[in-house]
CSV table of C-alpha atoms and ligand atoms in Angstrom, one decimal:
chain,number,residue,atom,x,y,z
A,1,MET,CA,-2.6,5.2,11.5
A,2,ALA,CA,-2.4,7.8,14.3
A,3,ILE,CA,-3.9,11.2,14.8
A,4,PHE,CA,-2.3,14.3,16.4
A,5,GLY,CA,-5.1,16.8,15.8
A,6,GLY,CA,-6.3,19.2,18.5
A,7,GLY,CA,-9.7,20.8,18.5
A,8,PHE,CA,-12.6,18.5,19.2
A,9,LEU,CA,-10.4,15.4,18.7
A,10,LYS,CA,-8.4,14.3,21.7
A,11,VAL,CA,-4.7,14.0,21.0
A,12,GLN,CA,-3.9,10.3,20.7
A,13,LYS,CA,-1.2,8.5,22.7
A,14,GLU,CA,2.1,8.6,20.7
A,15,GLU,CA,2.3,5.5,18.5
A,16,VAL,CA,5.0,3.0,19.4
A,17,ASP,CA,6.8,0.1,17.7
A,18,PRO,CA,5.5,-2.8,19.7
A,19,GLY,CA,8.1,-5.3,18.2
A,20,LYS,CA,6.9,-8.8,18.9
A,21,VAL,CA,3.3,-8.8,20.2
A,22,GLN,CA,1.9,-11.6,22.4
A,23,GLY,CA,-0.5,-13.8,20.4
A,24,THR,CA,0.9,-13.1,16.9
A,25,ASP,CA,4.0,-13.3,14.8
A,26,LEU,CA,2.9,-10.3,12.8
A,27,ARG,CA,5.1,-7.2,12.9
A,28,VAL,CA,4.7,-3.7,11.6
A,29,LEU,CA,6.8,-3.2,8.5
A,30,LYS,CA,8.5,0.2,8.2
A,31,TYR,CA,8.9,2.5,5.2
A,32,PRO,CA,10.3,1.9,2.6
A,33,ASN,CA,9.6,-1.9,2.8
A,34,PRO,CA,8.5,-2.9,-0.7
A,35,LYS,CA,5.4,-4.6,0.6
A,36,LEU,CA,3.9,-1.2,1.3
A,37,ARG,CA,4.0,-0.5,-2.5
A,38,THR,CA,2.9,-3.9,-3.6
A,39,GLY,CA,-0.6,-4.5,-5.1
A,40,ASN,CA,-3.1,-6.1,-2.7
A,41,GLU,CA,-5.4,-9.0,-3.6
A,42,GLU,CA,-9.1,-9.3,-3.0
A,43,VAL,CA,-10.1,-11.8,-0.3
A,44,LEU,CA,-12.2,-14.5,-2.0
A,45,VAL,CA,-12.5,-17.1,0.8
A,46,PHE,CA,-13.8,-16.1,4.2
A,47,ASP,CA,-12.5,-18.8,6.3
A,48,ASP,CA,-11.0,-19.1,9.8
A,49,LYS,CA,-7.6,-17.9,8.5
A,50,ILE,CA,-9.1,-14.5,7.7
A,51,LYS,CA,-10.7,-14.2,11.1
A,52,VAL,CA,-7.4,-15.1,12.8
A,53,LEU,CA,-5.5,-12.6,10.7
A,54,ALA,CA,-8.0,-9.8,11.4
A,55,ASN,CA,-7.8,-10.5,15.1
A,56,GLU,CA,-4.0,-10.6,15.1
A,57,MET,CA,-3.9,-7.3,13.1
A,58,LEU,CA,-6.1,-5.8,15.9
A,59,LEU,CA,-3.7,-7.1,18.5
A,60,VAL,CA,-0.8,-5.4,16.7
A,61,MET,CA,-2.7,-2.2,16.2
A,62,TYR,CA,-3.6,-1.8,19.9
A,63,ALA,CA,-0.1,-2.8,21.0
A,64,ALA,CA,1.2,0.1,18.8
A,65,ASN,CA,-1.3,2.6,20.2
A,66,GLY,CA,-2.7,2.9,16.7
A,67,ILE,CA,-6.2,3.6,15.6
A,68,GLY,CA,-6.0,1.8,12.2
A,69,LEU,CA,-3.9,-0.8,10.4
A,70,ALA,CA,-3.9,-2.2,6.8
A,71,ALA,CA,-2.8,-5.8,6.0
A,72,PRO,CA,0.2,-4.8,3.8
A,73,GLN,CA,1.7,-3.1,6.9
A,74,VAL,CA,2.1,-6.5,8.5
A,75,GLY,CA,3.4,-8.0,5.2
A,76,ILE,CA,0.1,-9.5,4.0
A,77,ASN,CA,-0.8,-8.1,0.6
A,78,LYS,CA,-4.6,-8.6,0.9
A,79,LYS,CA,-7.4,-6.0,1.0
A,80,ILE,CA,-8.1,-6.1,4.7
A,81,MET,CA,-8.1,-3.2,7.1
A,82,VAL,CA,-8.9,-2.9,10.8
A,83,PHE,CA,-9.6,0.2,12.9
A,84,ASN,CA,-11.0,1.6,16.1
A,85,GLU,CA,-11.4,5.3,16.4
A,86,LYS,CA,-11.2,5.0,20.2
A,87,GLY,CA,-7.8,3.1,19.9
A,88,SER,CA,-8.7,0.9,22.9
A,89,GLN,CA,-9.1,-2.8,23.1
A,90,SER,CA,-11.9,-2.3,25.8
A,91,LYS,CA,-14.0,-0.3,23.3
A,92,LYS,CA,-15.1,-3.3,21.1
A,93,GLU,CA,-18.2,-1.4,19.9
A,94,THR,CA,-16.1,0.9,17.7
A,95,GLU,CA,-13.9,-1.9,16.3
A,96,MET,CA,-14.1,-2.4,12.6
A,97,VAL,CA,-12.8,-5.1,10.2
A,98,LEU,CA,-13.3,-4.2,6.5
A,99,ILE,CA,-12.5,-6.6,3.7
A,100,ASN,CA,-12.4,-5.7,0.0
A,101,PRO,CA,-13.5,-2.1,0.7
A,102,SER,CA,-14.5,0.4,-1.9
A,103,ILE,CA,-15.7,4.1,-1.8
A,104,VAL,CA,-19.0,4.6,-3.6
A,105,ASP,CA,-19.6,8.3,-2.7
A,106,ARG,CA,-17.7,11.1,-0.9
A,107,SER,CA,-18.3,14.6,0.4
A,108,SER,CA,-17.0,17.5,-1.6
A,109,GLU,CA,-16.1,19.1,1.7
A,110,ILE,CA,-12.5,18.4,2.8
A,111,ASP,CA,-10.8,18.9,6.1
A,112,MET,CA,-7.2,18.8,7.2
A,113,LEU,CA,-5.6,17.1,10.1
A,114,GLU,CA,-2.2,15.9,11.3
A,115,GLU,CA,-1.7,12.2,10.7
A,116,GLY,CA,0.9,9.6,11.6
A,117,CYS,CA,1.3,6.1,10.4
A,118,LEU,CA,2.7,3.0,12.2
A,119,SER,CA,5.0,2.3,9.2
A,120,PHE,CA,6.5,5.8,9.5
A,121,PRO,CA,8.0,6.3,13.0
A,122,GLN,CA,8.3,9.9,14.1
A,123,ILE,CA,6.8,11.3,10.8
A,124,HIS,CA,3.7,13.5,11.1
A,125,GLY,CA,2.0,15.8,8.7
A,126,GLN,CA,-1.2,17.5,7.6
A,127,VAL,CA,-3.3,15.5,5.1
A,128,ARG,CA,-6.5,16.6,3.4
A,129,ARG,CA,-9.4,14.1,3.4
A,130,HIS,CA,-13.1,14.0,2.6
A,131,VAL,CA,-15.3,14.7,5.6
A,132,TRP,CA,-17.5,11.7,4.9
A,133,VAL,CA,-17.3,8.7,2.6
A,134,LYS,CA,-19.9,6.1,1.7
A,135,VAL,CA,-18.2,2.7,1.6
A,136,GLN,CA,-19.0,-0.9,0.7
A,137,TYR,CA,-17.1,-3.8,2.2
A,138,SER,CA,-17.4,-7.3,3.4
A,139,ASP,CA,-17.3,-8.1,7.1
A,140,VAL,CA,-15.1,-10.9,8.4
A,141,GLN,CA,-18.0,-13.4,7.8
A,142,GLY,CA,-18.1,-12.3,4.1
A,143,LYS,CA,-21.4,-10.4,4.5
A,144,ALA,CA,-21.6,-7.4,2.1
A,145,THR,CA,-22.2,-4.1,4.0
A,146,GLU,CA,-22.6,-0.5,3.1
A,147,CYS,CA,-22.3,2.5,5.4
A,148,VAL,CA,-21.5,6.2,5.6
A,149,LEU,CA,-18.4,7.1,7.7
A,150,GLU,CA,-18.0,10.6,9.0
A,151,GLY,CA,-15.3,12.5,10.9
A,152,LEU,CA,-12.5,10.5,12.4
A,153,PRO,CA,-13.7,7.0,11.1
A,154,ALA,CA,-13.9,8.5,7.6
A,155,ARG,CA,-10.3,9.8,7.9
A,156,ILE,CA,-9.0,6.5,9.2
A,157,PHE,CA,-10.8,4.6,6.5
A,158,GLN,CA,-9.3,6.9,3.8
A,159,HIS,CA,-5.8,6.5,5.2
A,160,GLU,CA,-6.1,2.7,5.4
A,161,PHE,CA,-7.9,2.5,2.0
A,162,ASP,CA,-4.9,4.2,0.5
A,163,HIS,CA,-2.6,1.5,1.9
A,164,LEU,CA,-4.7,-1.1,0.1
A,165,ASP,CA,-4.2,1.0,-3.1
A,166,LYS,CA,-0.3,1.2,-2.5
A,167,VAL,CA,-0.7,4.9,-1.6
A,168,LEU,CA,1.1,6.2,1.5
A,169,PHE,CA,0.2,9.2,3.6
A,170,ILE,CA,3.5,10.9,2.6
A,171,ASP,CA,2.2,11.0,-1.0
A,172,ARG,CA,-0.8,13.2,0.2
A,173,MET,CA,1.0,15.2,2.9
A,174,GLU,CA,1.0,19.0,2.5
A,175,ALA,CA,4.1,20.0,0.7
A,176,LYS,CA,5.6,22.1,3.6
A,177,ASP,CA,5.1,19.1,6.0
A,178,ARG,CA,6.6,16.7,3.5
A,179,GLU,CA,9.6,19.0,3.3
A,180,VAL,CA,10.1,19.1,7.0
A,181,ASN,CA,10.0,15.2,7.1
A,182,GLN,CA,12.1,14.6,4.0
A,183,LYS,CA,15.5,14.3,5.8
A,184,ARG,CA,14.0,11.6,8.1
A,185,LEU,CA,12.4,9.8,5.2
A,186,ASP,CA,15.8,9.8,3.4
A,187,LYS,CA,17.4,8.4,6.5
A,188,TYR,CA,14.9,5.5,6.5
A,189,VAL,CA,15.6,4.8,2.8
A,190,LYS,CA,19.3,4.8,3.6
A,191,LYS,CA,18.8,2.5,6.5
A,192,PHE,CA,16.4,0.0,4.9
A,193,GLY,CA,17.2,0.4,1.1
A,194,ALA,CA,15.3,2.1,-1.6
A,195,GLY,CA,12.9,-0.8,-2.5
A,196,GLY,CA,9.8,1.0,-1.4
A,197,LEU,CA,10.1,4.3,-3.1
A,198,PRO,CA,7.4,5.4,-5.6
B,1,CO,CO1,-0.7,4.0,7.7
């Protein structure tokens, strides 16, 4: 995920397709790759493979100038997301790995912000999200955790949570923004085939 909001949020560096990233063979899949619309399995075994995968997802996310990434975006249909609201490898304190996440409560208050997604080059649009969400997940060791996310982390979580539920940000984009982007989306479908369409 990427953010382009103004206001109190700093505009993020433009996301890039990093191609092959040092330290991993994972690559960011682009819309309409069918893996983006495939169901994602719960993680049952918290072994070293999961830790390696989470670390490699973070490598890809940082290389792409992203602030969030979901496993299906790198072709792994499992319920894993990583994010860092600061978008910087040097800011480890804000790095999050969430496995098998769920939303247990949410604000009625909604806000709107311009989002991007690493699987949708050059596509941006306004999306409504809950201002805060109370979430449960397992950390990379398998330890159950509950916390309230607010503001940008809440937005990133909801974007990535959608990925794990086969929902893409274009499904939630404001109609006028979706319209502006439709030609480019059609071009991607033409280029890559229609396999990922809803
Ligand atoms: Co995304």
